[in-house]
PDB file of C-alpha atoms in Angstrom:
ATOM      1  CA  MET N   1      -7.442   6.318  -3.128  1.00 35.00           C
ATOM      2  CA  ILE N   2      -6.418   8.139  -6.053  1.00 40.00           C
ATOM      3  CA  LEU N   3      -7.173   5.172  -8.321  1.00 44.00           C
ATOM      4  CA  ALA N   4     -11.231   6.136  -7.069  1.00 40.00           C
ATOM      5  CA  ALA N   5     -10.670   8.884  -9.793  1.00 37.00           C
ATOM      6  CA  PHE N   6      -8.488   6.898 -11.931  1.00 42.00           C
ATOM      7  CA  ARG N   7     -10.985   4.306 -12.120  1.00 43.00           C
ATOM      8  CA  ASP N   8     -12.946   6.228 -14.793  1.00 41.00           C
ATOM      9  CA  PHE N   9      -9.686   7.530 -16.827  1.00 40.00           C
ATOM     10  CA  ASP N  10      -9.728   6.887 -20.352  1.00 41.00           C
ATOM     11  CA  PHE N  11      -7.183   3.866 -20.459  1.00 43.00           C
ATOM     12  CA  THR N  12      -6.877   4.358 -24.299  1.00 40.00           C
ATOM     13  CA  VAL N  13      -4.396   7.053 -23.643  1.00 38.00           C
ATOM     14  CA  ILE N  14      -2.144   4.182 -22.330  1.00 41.00           C
ATOM     15  CA  CYS N  15      -2.907   1.069 -23.868  1.00 46.00           C
ATOM     16  CA  LYS N  16      -3.053   2.172 -27.495  1.00 43.00           C
ATOM     17  CA  GLY N  17      -5.654  -0.421 -29.782  1.00 45.00           C
ATOM     18  CA  ILE N  18      -7.080  -1.996 -26.749  1.00 47.00           C
ATOM     19  CA  LYS N  19     -10.659  -1.530 -26.259  1.00 50.00           C
ATOM     20  CA  LEU N  20     -12.028  -1.514 -22.742  1.00 51.00           C
ATOM     21  CA  LYS N  21     -15.167  -2.554 -21.361  1.00 53.00           C
ATOM     22  CA  THR N  22     -17.225  -1.754 -18.357  1.00 49.00           C
ATOM     23  CA  GLY N  23     -15.390  -2.236 -15.113  1.00 54.00           C
ATOM     24  CA  THR N  24     -16.751  -5.778 -13.065  1.00 60.00           C
ATOM     25  CA  ASN N  25     -17.569  -6.280  -9.495  1.00 62.00           C
ATOM     26  CA  THR N  26     -14.353  -5.090  -7.769  1.00 69.00           C
ATOM     27  CA  GLU N  27     -15.494  -7.516  -4.760  1.00 69.00           C
ATOM     28  CA  ASP N  28     -14.786 -11.307  -5.049  1.00 72.00           C
ATOM     29  CA  LYS N  29     -16.240 -13.487  -2.155  1.00 68.00           C
ATOM     30  CA  THR N  30     -16.161 -17.307  -1.873  1.00 65.00           C
ATOM     31  CA  VAL N  31     -17.153 -19.266   1.112  1.00 53.00           C
ATOM     32  CA  ASN N  32     -13.733 -21.135   1.709  1.00 64.00           C
ATOM     33  CA  GLU N  33     -11.383 -18.513   0.307  1.00 67.00           C
ATOM     34  CA  GLY N  34     -12.839 -14.913   1.950  1.00 68.00           C
ATOM     35  CA  THR N  35     -13.151 -11.840   0.162  1.00 76.00           C
ATOM     36  CA  VAL N  36     -10.686  -9.916  -2.133  1.00 75.00           C
ATOM     37  CA  TYR N  37     -11.214  -6.110  -2.620  1.00 74.00           C
ATOM     38  CA  TYR N  38      -9.940  -5.128  -5.755  1.00 75.00           C
ATOM     39  CA  ASP N  39      -9.081  -1.301  -6.778  1.00 71.00           C
ATOM     40  CA  ILE N  40     -10.058  -1.939 -10.325  1.00 76.00           C
ATOM     41  CA  ARG N  41     -11.158  -4.892 -12.485  1.00 80.00           C
ATOM     42  CA  PHE N  42     -12.606  -4.414 -15.810  1.00 75.00           C
ATOM     43  CA  TYR N  43     -12.615  -6.336 -19.343  1.00 78.00           C
ATOM     44  CA  ALA N  44     -10.721  -5.485 -22.338  1.00 76.00           C
ATOM     45  CA  THR N  45     -10.664  -6.720 -26.123  1.00 70.00           C
ATOM     46  CA  ALA N  46      -7.470  -6.914 -27.729  1.00 65.00           C
ATOM     47  CA  PRO N  47      -7.658  -7.405 -31.758  1.00 65.00           C
ATOM     48  CA  ASN N  48      -6.029 -10.435 -33.196  1.00 61.00           C
ATOM     49  CA  SER N  49      -6.080 -11.941 -36.546  1.00 56.00           C
ATOM     50  CA  GLY N  50      -9.606 -10.096 -36.761  1.00 53.00           C
ATOM     51  CA  GLU N  51     -10.946 -11.839 -33.697  1.00 58.00           C
ATOM     52  CA  GLY N  52     -11.247 -10.305 -30.715  1.00 59.00           C
ATOM     53  CA  ILE N  53      -9.756 -11.819 -27.556  1.00 67.00           C
ATOM     54  CA  ARG N  54     -11.380 -10.742 -23.931  1.00 77.00           C
ATOM     55  CA  LEU N  55      -8.930 -10.199 -21.205  1.00 84.00           C
ATOM     56  CA  ILE N  56      -9.634  -9.375 -17.264  1.00 88.00           C
ATOM     57  CA  LEU N  57      -7.436  -6.637 -16.074  1.00 88.00           C
ATOM     58  CA  ASN N  58      -6.950  -5.696 -12.479  1.00 90.00           C
ATOM     59  CA  VAL N  59      -4.980  -2.614 -11.432  1.00 89.00           C
ATOM     60  CA  GLU N  60      -3.786  -1.827  -8.039  1.00 90.00           C
ATOM     61  CA  ALA N  61      -2.127   1.132  -6.536  1.00 86.00           C
ATOM     62  CA  GLN N  62       0.341   0.512  -3.739  1.00 88.00           C
ATOM     63  CA  ASN N  63       1.830   3.073  -1.523  1.00 84.00           C
ATOM     64  CA  ASP N  64       3.895   0.369   0.903  1.00 86.00           C
ATOM     65  CA  PHE N  65       5.984  -1.919  -0.930  1.00 89.00           C
ATOM     66  CA  TYR N  66       6.907  -4.078   2.136  1.00 87.00           C
ATOM     67  CA  PRO N  67       3.573  -4.508   3.746  1.00 89.00           C
ATOM     68  CA  GLY N  68       5.060  -7.460   5.335  1.00 91.00           C
ATOM     69  CA  TYR N  69       4.794  -9.815   2.491  1.00 92.00           C
ATOM     70  CA  SER N  70       5.742 -10.024  -1.182  1.00 93.00           C
ATOM     71  CA  LEU N  71       3.537  -7.834  -3.789  1.00 94.00           C
ATOM     72  CA  VAL N  72       4.520  -9.973  -6.373  1.00 95.00           C
ATOM     73  CA  THR N  73       3.192 -12.917  -4.440  1.00 95.00           C
ATOM     74  CA  ARG N  74      -0.147 -11.085  -3.698  1.00 94.00           C
ATOM     75  CA  ALA N  75      -0.428 -10.471  -7.327  1.00 95.00           C
ATOM     76  CA  ILE N  76      -0.001 -13.864  -8.592  1.00 96.00           C
ATOM     77  CA  TYR N  77      -2.694 -14.933  -5.745  1.00 94.00           C
ATOM     78  CA  TYR N  78      -5.311 -12.096  -7.435  1.00 93.00           C
ATOM     79  CA  CYS N  79      -4.851 -13.552 -10.957  1.00 94.00           C
ATOM     80  CA  SER N  80      -5.385 -16.725  -9.321  1.00 94.00           C
ATOM     81  CA  ARG N  81      -8.368 -15.690  -7.817  1.00 92.00           C
ATOM     82  CA  MET N  82      -9.610 -14.129 -10.973  1.00 92.00           C
ATOM     83  CA  ILE N  83      -9.223 -17.162 -12.827  1.00 93.00           C
ATOM     84  CA  SER N  84     -11.106 -19.589 -10.582  1.00 91.00           C
ATOM     85  CA  SER N  85     -13.563 -16.699 -10.371  1.00 89.00           C
ATOM     86  CA  GLN N  86     -14.513 -17.436 -13.961  1.00 91.00           C
ATOM     87  CA  TYR N  87     -16.270 -20.775 -12.981  1.00 90.00           C
ATOM     88  CA  GLY N  88     -19.866 -20.415 -13.282  1.00 89.00           C
ATOM     89  CA  THR N  89     -19.725 -16.902 -15.182  1.00 85.00           C
ATOM     90  CA  GLU N  90     -17.078 -17.270 -18.223  1.00 88.00           C
ATOM     91  CA  PHE N  91     -17.416 -21.150 -18.023  1.00 90.00           C
ATOM     92  CA  THR N  92     -19.125 -23.701 -16.721  1.00 92.00           C
ATOM     93  CA  ASP N  93     -18.723 -27.815 -16.295  1.00 92.00           C
ATOM     94  CA  SER N  94     -15.490 -28.735 -17.943  1.00 93.00           C
ATOM     95  CA  HIS N  95     -15.339 -26.023 -20.902  1.00 94.00           C
ATOM     96  CA  TYR N  96     -11.780 -24.836 -19.648  1.00 94.00           C
ATOM     97  CA  GLU N  97     -10.864 -23.296 -23.000  1.00 92.00           C
ATOM     98  CA  LYS N  98     -13.623 -20.393 -22.086  1.00 92.00           C
ATOM     99  CA  ILE N  99     -11.128 -19.420 -19.405  1.00 93.00           C
ATOM    100  CA  LYS N 100     -10.142 -15.944 -19.868  1.00 92.00           C
ATOM    101  CA  LYS N 101      -6.613 -14.512 -19.503  1.00 93.00           C
ATOM    102  CA  VAL N 102      -6.002 -12.330 -16.411  1.00 93.00           C
ATOM    103  CA  TYR N 103      -3.356  -9.282 -15.719  1.00 94.00           C
ATOM    104  CA  SER N 104      -2.779  -7.865 -12.174  1.00 94.00           C
ATOM    105  CA  ILE N 105      -1.087  -4.467 -12.794  1.00 93.00           C
ATOM    106  CA  TRP N 106       0.587  -2.911  -9.811  1.00 93.00           C
ATOM    107  CA  ILE N 107       1.253   0.797  -9.524  1.00 92.00           C
ATOM    108  CA  CYS N 108       3.929   1.226  -6.760  1.00 92.00           C
ATOM    109  CA  MET N 109       4.136   4.893  -5.868  1.00 86.00           C
ATOM    110  CA  ASN N 110       7.318   4.226  -3.089  1.00 86.00           C
ATOM    111  CA  PRO N 111       9.175   1.490  -4.227  1.00 91.00           C
ATOM    112  CA  PRO N 112      12.425   0.791  -2.777  1.00 91.00           C
ATOM    113  CA  GLU N 113      15.645   2.431  -4.771  1.00 90.00           C
ATOM    114  CA  LYS N 114      16.695  -0.980  -6.788  1.00 91.00           C
ATOM    115  CA  ARG N 115      13.324  -0.928  -8.310  1.00 93.00           C
ATOM    116  CA  ARG N 116      12.173   2.640  -9.278  1.00 92.00           C
ATOM    117  CA  ASN N 117      11.519   3.049 -12.784  1.00 93.00           C
ATOM    118  CA  SER N 118      11.182  -0.408 -13.508  1.00 94.00           C
ATOM    119  CA  ILE N 119       8.398  -2.636 -15.379  1.00 95.00           C
ATOM    120  CA  THR N 120       8.270  -6.132 -14.369  1.00 96.00           C
ATOM    121  CA  SER N 121       6.050  -8.981 -15.564  1.00 95.00           C
ATOM    122  CA  TYR N 122       5.416 -12.430 -14.361  1.00 97.00           C
ATOM    123  CA  LYS N 123       3.945 -15.097 -16.110  1.00 95.00           C
ATOM    124  CA  ILE N 124       3.807 -18.965 -16.840  1.00 95.00           C
ATOM    125  CA  GLU N 125       5.899 -20.182 -19.688  1.00 94.00           C
ATOM    126  CA  GLU N 126       6.792 -23.378 -21.115  1.00 96.00           C
ATOM    127  CA  LYS N 127       9.960 -25.074 -20.593  1.00 95.00           C
ATOM    128  CA  ASN N 128      11.233 -28.385 -21.902  1.00 96.00           C
ATOM    129  CA  LEU N 129      12.757 -30.596 -19.184  1.00 96.00           C
ATOM    130  CA  ILE N 130      13.119 -33.662 -21.169  1.00 97.00           C
ATOM    131  CA  GLY N 131      12.233 -33.974 -24.996  1.00 95.00           C
ATOM    132  CA  ASP N 132      11.075 -31.374 -27.160  1.00 95.00           C
ATOM    133  CA  VAL N 133       7.677 -30.440 -27.570  1.00 94.00           C
ATOM    134  CA  GLU N 134       5.406 -27.522 -27.978  1.00 95.00           C
ATOM    135  CA  GLU N 135       1.898 -26.563 -26.437  1.00 96.00           C
ATOM    136  CA  ALA N 136      -0.500 -24.089 -27.884  1.00 95.00           C
ATOM    137  CA  VAL N 137       0.516 -20.783 -25.631  1.00 93.00           C
ATOM    138  CA  GLU N 138      -3.064 -19.908 -25.397  1.00 91.00           C
ATOM    139  CA  HIS N 139      -3.318 -22.832 -23.464  1.00 94.00           C
ATOM    140  CA  TYR N 140      -1.229 -21.838 -20.287  1.00 95.00           C
ATOM    141  CA  ASP N 141      -0.329 -18.318 -20.851  1.00 94.00           C
ATOM    142  CA  LEU N 142      -3.354 -17.384 -18.768  1.00 95.00           C
ATOM    143  CA  MET N 143      -2.110 -14.999 -16.099  1.00 96.00           C
ATOM    144  CA  THR N 144       0.395 -12.161 -15.941  1.00 95.00           C
ATOM    145  CA  ALA N 145       1.443 -10.108 -12.889  1.00 96.00           C
ATOM    146  CA  VAL N 146       2.946  -6.626 -13.667  1.00 95.00           C
ATOM    147  CA  MET N 147       4.827  -4.841 -11.185  1.00 95.00           C
ATOM    148  CA  ILE N 148       5.166  -0.812 -12.500  1.00 94.00           C
ATOM    149  CA  CYS N 149       7.395   0.874 -10.007  1.00 94.00           C
ATOM    150  CA  LEU N 150       7.658   4.637 -10.250  1.00 91.00           C
ATOM    151  CA  GLY N 151      10.535   6.670  -9.612  1.00 88.00           C
ATOM    152  CA  ASN N 152      12.321  10.240 -10.072  1.00 82.00           C
ATOM    153  CA  SER N 153      12.301  11.951 -13.023  1.00 84.00           C
ATOM    154  CA  ASP N 154      15.960  12.607 -12.759  1.00 83.00           C
ATOM    155  CA  GLY N 155      16.513   8.637 -12.683  1.00 81.00           C
ATOM    156  CA  GLU N 156      17.126   6.151 -15.355  1.00 84.00           C
ATOM    157  CA  ASN N 157      14.554   5.041 -17.341  1.00 89.00           C
ATOM    158  CA  TYR N 158      12.004   7.939 -16.752  1.00 90.00           C
ATOM    159  CA  SER N 159      10.193   7.637 -20.063  1.00 89.00           C
ATOM    160  CA  GLY N 160       7.082   6.347 -21.558  1.00 90.00           C
ATOM    161  CA  VAL N 161       4.326   4.968 -19.376  1.00 89.00           C
ATOM    162  CA  LEU N 162       6.771   5.216 -16.152  1.00 91.00           C
ATOM    163  CA  LYS N 163       6.612   9.152 -16.936  1.00 90.00           C
ATOM    164  CA  LEU N 164       2.900   9.271 -17.889  1.00 89.00           C
ATOM    165  CA  LEU N 165       1.869   7.408 -14.524  1.00 87.00           C
ATOM    166  CA  ASP N 166       4.214   9.464 -12.565  1.00 87.00           C
ATOM    167  CA  VAL N 167       2.803  12.396 -13.791  1.00 87.00           C
ATOM    168  CA  LEU N 168      -0.865  11.450 -13.123  1.00 83.00           C
ATOM    169  CA  PHE N 169      -0.469  10.252  -9.850  1.00 80.00           C
ATOM    170  CA  SER N 170       1.951  13.370  -8.735  1.00 80.00           C
ATOM    171  CA  GLU N 171       0.813  15.235  -5.820  1.00 75.00           C
ATOM    172  CA  GLU N 172       3.556  18.002  -6.783  1.00 79.00           C
ATOM    173  CA  LEU N 173       2.145  19.135 -10.055  1.00 80.00           C
ATOM    174  CA  ASN N 174      -1.106  21.096 -10.669  1.00 83.00           C
ATOM    175  CA  GLN N 175      -3.490  20.546 -13.015  1.00 82.00           C
ATOM    176  CA  GLU N 176      -2.209  22.933 -15.665  1.00 85.00           C
ATOM    177  CA  GLU N 177       1.195  21.326 -15.687  1.00 87.00           C
ATOM    178  CA  LYS N 178       0.059  17.730 -16.018  1.00 86.00           C
ATOM    179  CA  ARG N 179      -2.092  18.968 -18.989  1.00 85.00           C
ATOM    180  CA  THR N 180       0.935  20.328 -20.219  1.00 88.00           C
ATOM    181  CA  VAL N 181       2.842  17.139 -20.175  1.00 88.00           C
ATOM    182  CA  LEU N 182       0.145  14.721 -21.342  1.00 86.00           C
ATOM    183  CA  GLN N 183      -0.053  17.221 -24.870  1.00 87.00           C
ATOM    184  CA  ASP N 184       3.393  18.165 -25.310  1.00 88.00           C
ATOM    185  CA  ASP N 185       5.018  14.808 -24.356  1.00 88.00           C
ATOM    186  CA  PHE N 186       2.461  11.931 -25.255  1.00 86.00           C
ATOM    187  CA  ASP N 187       0.165  13.763 -27.664  1.00 86.00           C
ATOM    188  CA  ILE N 188      -2.908  13.168 -25.802  1.00 83.00           C
ATOM    189  CA  PRO N 189      -5.887  15.580 -26.696  1.00 82.00           C
ATOM    190  CA  MET N 190      -7.351  17.115 -23.978  1.00 80.00           C
ATOM    191  CA  THR N 191     -10.795  16.400 -24.411  1.00 81.00           C
ATOM    192  CA  LEU N 192     -13.767  17.660 -21.933  1.00 79.00           C
ATOM    193  CA  SER N 193     -13.798  14.332 -20.875  1.00 77.00           C
ATOM    194  CA  ILE N 194     -10.098  13.648 -19.960  1.00 77.00           C
ATOM    195  CA  GLU N 195     -10.178  17.246 -18.801  1.00 77.00           C
ATOM    196  CA  ARG N 196     -12.861  16.550 -16.322  1.00 78.00           C
ATOM    197  CA  ARG N 197     -11.160  13.363 -15.104  1.00 75.00           C
ATOM    198  CA  LEU N 198      -7.846  14.774 -14.776  1.00 74.00           C
ATOM    199  CA  SER N 199      -9.084  17.595 -12.660  1.00 74.00           C
ATOM    200  CA  SER N 200     -10.990  15.053 -10.578  1.00 69.00           C
ATOM    201  CA  MET N 201      -7.679  13.382  -9.779  1.00 66.00           C
ATOM    202  CA  CYS N 202      -5.858  16.698  -9.294  1.00 66.00           C
ATOM    203  CA  ASN N 203      -8.378  17.476  -6.679  1.00 62.00           C
ATOM    204  CA  LEU N 204      -8.477  13.923  -5.012  1.00 54.00           C
ATOM    205  CA  SER N 205      -4.639  14.139  -4.647  1.00 55.00           C
ATOM    206  CA  GLU N 206      -4.756  17.506  -2.947  1.00 54.00           C
ATOM    207  CA  GLY N 207      -7.309  15.943  -0.589  1.00 49.00           C
ATOM    208  CA  VAL N 208      -5.236  13.039   0.204  1.00 50.00           C
ATOM    209  CA  TRP N 209      -2.331  15.354   0.793  1.00 52.00           C
ATOM    210  CA  GLN N 210      -4.806  17.774   3.011  1.00 54.00           C
ATOM    211  CA  ARG N 211      -5.849  14.403   5.187  1.00 54.00           C
ATOM    212  CA  GLY N 212      -2.399  13.386   5.394  1.00 55.00           C
ATOM    213  CA  MET N 213      -1.276  16.578   7.052  1.00 58.00           C
ATOM    214  CA  GLU N 214      -4.194  16.585   9.444  1.00 61.00           C
ATOM    215  CA  LYS N 215      -3.877  12.847  10.195  1.00 60.00           C
ATOM    216  CA  GLY N 216      -0.055  13.801  10.628  1.00 64.00           C
ATOM    217  CA  ILE N 217      -1.092  16.666  13.364  1.00 68.00           C
ATOM    218  CA  GLU N 218      -3.401  14.480  15.005  1.00 68.00           C
ATOM    219  CA  GLU N 219      -1.017  11.511  15.460  1.00 68.00           C
ATOM    220  CA  GLY N 220       1.149  14.024  16.945  1.00 69.00           C
ATOM    221  CA  MET N 221      -1.293  15.269  19.340  1.00 68.00           C
ATOM    222  CA  GLU N 222      -2.193  11.746  20.526  1.00 69.00           C
ATOM    223  CA  LYS N 223       1.487  11.009  21.042  1.00 69.00           C
ATOM    224  CA  GLY N 224       2.024  14.297  23.168  1.00 68.00           C
ATOM    225  CA  ILE N 225      -0.932  13.516  25.160  1.00 67.00           C
ATOM    226  CA  GLU N 226       0.065   9.687  25.382  1.00 67.00           C
ATOM    227  CA  LYS N 227       3.803  10.745  26.526  1.00 69.00           C
ATOM    228  CA  GLY N 228       2.340  12.962  29.122  1.00 65.00           C
ATOM    229  CA  ILE N 229       0.123  10.436  30.534  1.00 62.00           C
ATOM    230  CA  GLU N 230       3.064   7.941  30.451  1.00 66.00           C
ATOM    231  CA  LYS N 231       5.582  10.666  32.106  1.00 69.00           C
ATOM    232  CA  GLY N 232       2.350  11.367  34.656  1.00 63.00           C
ATOM    233  CA  ILE N 233       2.179   8.040  35.664  1.00 59.00           C
ATOM    234  CA  GLU N 234       5.842   7.454  36.046  1.00 65.00           C
ATOM    235  CA  LYS N 235       6.044  10.631  38.392  1.00 65.00           C
ATOM    236  CA  GLY N 236       3.273   9.510  40.207  1.00 63.00           C
ATOM    237  CA  ILE N 237       4.916   5.866  40.837  1.00 59.00           C
ATOM    238  CA  GLU N 238       8.250   7.628  41.711  1.00 66.00           C
ATOM    239  CA  GLU N 239       6.304   9.937  44.128  1.00 65.00           C
ATOM    240  CA  GLY N 240       4.589   7.059  45.787  1.00 68.00           C
ATOM    241  CA  THR N 241       7.490   5.078  46.138  1.00 77.00           C
ATOM    242  CA  GLU N 242       9.467   7.836  47.927  1.00 78.00           C
ATOM    243  CA  LYS N 243       6.516   8.530  50.366  1.00 78.00           C
ATOM    244  CA  THR N 244       6.460   4.863  51.096  1.00 81.00           C
ATOM    245  CA  LEU N 245      10.311   4.644  51.715  1.00 79.00           C
ATOM    246  CA  LEU N 246      10.038   8.335  54.078  1.00 81.00           C
ATOM    247  CA  GLU N 247       7.458   6.491  56.156  1.00 81.00           C
ATOM    248  CA  ASN N 248       9.501   3.358  56.355  1.00 81.00           C
ATOM    249  CA  ILE N 249      12.525   5.392  57.698  1.00 81.00           C
ATOM    250  CA  ARG N 250      10.276   7.384  60.046  1.00 83.00           C
ATOM    251  CA  SER N 251       9.183   4.314  61.404  1.00 80.00           C
ATOM    252  CA  LEU N 252      12.664   2.880  62.199  1.00 75.00           C
ATOM    253  CA  MET N 253      13.722   6.253  63.854  1.00 81.00           C
ATOM    254  CA  VAL N 254      10.829   5.821  66.141  1.00 79.00           C
ATOM    255  CA  THR N 255      10.650   1.791  67.006  1.00 78.00           C
ATOM    256  CA  MET N 256      14.456   1.195  66.552  1.00 76.00           C
ATOM    257  CA  LYS N 257      15.611   4.595  68.172  1.00 78.00           C
ATOM    258  CA  TRP N 258      17.885   4.993  65.127  1.00 82.00           C
ATOM    259  CA  THR N 259      19.005   8.004  63.575  1.00 86.00           C
ATOM    260  CA  ALA N 260      17.854   9.112  60.074  1.00 85.00           C
ATOM    261  CA  GLU N 261      21.208   7.648  58.697  1.00 85.00           C
ATOM    262  CA  GLN N 262      21.064   4.541  60.472  1.00 84.00           C
ATOM    263  CA  SER N 263      17.595   3.931  58.859  1.00 81.00           C
ATOM    264  CA  MET N 264      18.372   4.973  55.684  1.00 81.00           C
ATOM    265  CA  ALA N 265      21.213   2.563  55.489  1.00 82.00           C
ATOM    266  CA  ALA N 266      19.563  -0.042  56.834  1.00 79.00           C
ATOM    267  CA  LEU N 267      16.690   0.357  54.239  1.00 78.00           C
ATOM    268  CA  ARG N 268      19.541   0.545  51.353  1.00 80.00           C
ATOM    269  CA  VAL N 269      19.077   3.960  50.249  1.00 83.00           C
ATOM    270  CA  PRO N 270      21.375   5.071  47.737  1.00 85.00           C
ATOM    271  CA  GLU N 271      24.020   7.273  49.149  1.00 84.00           C
ATOM    272  CA  SER N 272      23.192  10.216  46.580  1.00 85.00           C
ATOM    273  CA  LYS N 273      19.711  10.236  47.849  1.00 83.00           C
ATOM    274  CA  ARG N 274      20.257  10.336  51.580  1.00 82.00           C
ATOM    275  CA  THR N 275      20.946  14.178  51.807  1.00 87.00           C
ATOM    276  CA  GLU N 276      17.437  14.663  50.093  1.00 85.00           C
ATOM    277  CA  TYR N 277      15.576  12.614  51.977  1.00 80.00           C
ATOM    278  CA  ALA N 278      16.796  13.820  55.208  1.00 85.00           C
ATOM    279  CA  ALA N 279      15.732  17.450  54.216  1.00 85.00           C
ATOM    280  CA  LYS N 280      12.152  15.832  53.572  1.00 82.00           C
ATOM    281  CA  LEU N 281      12.288  14.457  56.927  1.00 76.00           C
TER     282      LEU N 281
END
């Protein structure tokens, strides 16, 4: 949700020297492969030998690092979809040389301890198994998945982009504190545009926190009600069972002319309960 505000943040403060283009459609829909909804997807142009190389970047924010599958595998899948979806837009027929390189960048807010304050990339590389050949890198280096795992300010490697993103996504720092860090530690000038977007992110963070509190209270009340209903049902069953048992005891006492003790023994009533049932009879 924070990425909704981060979507319009000036990425040039993070990606020095990279020109960013307007974001593309975040919905990727195919007949056979279903629909993928990206948090952010946009084009970027990186200068290389005087010529621009167009890149397609996808940025995702993730709170749950273990949602039941590997995030790395999902990132690779997103890369694959961004490549295959270029058919008909970036290239047609057999013009595979026009495929644009794709990046899927994942910002993980709550990673496990071993991954905190780390940045890891996964990409295709050339490896000679037999012989010694060399293919042009641009022919196969078409996708890269990057896992950015945030951590604690007192942890190792807390600097650079890790610190920058941690500050931007922090729900504990207010706007003034974030502005100070961006200016003093990263030399980012607080233009009106950046100031406005930073304010938007701070307001959204506070809104997310407030909604989280409200949801927690609501869920707590629901669980309390559910627990009350469960206890009520259990009590009802217990009382219904006891009522039936008392009727059976009375029936044996009348038809068999037995005492209450004899009737309860025949019905295998626990010794610990017989005094209680005798009083109720």
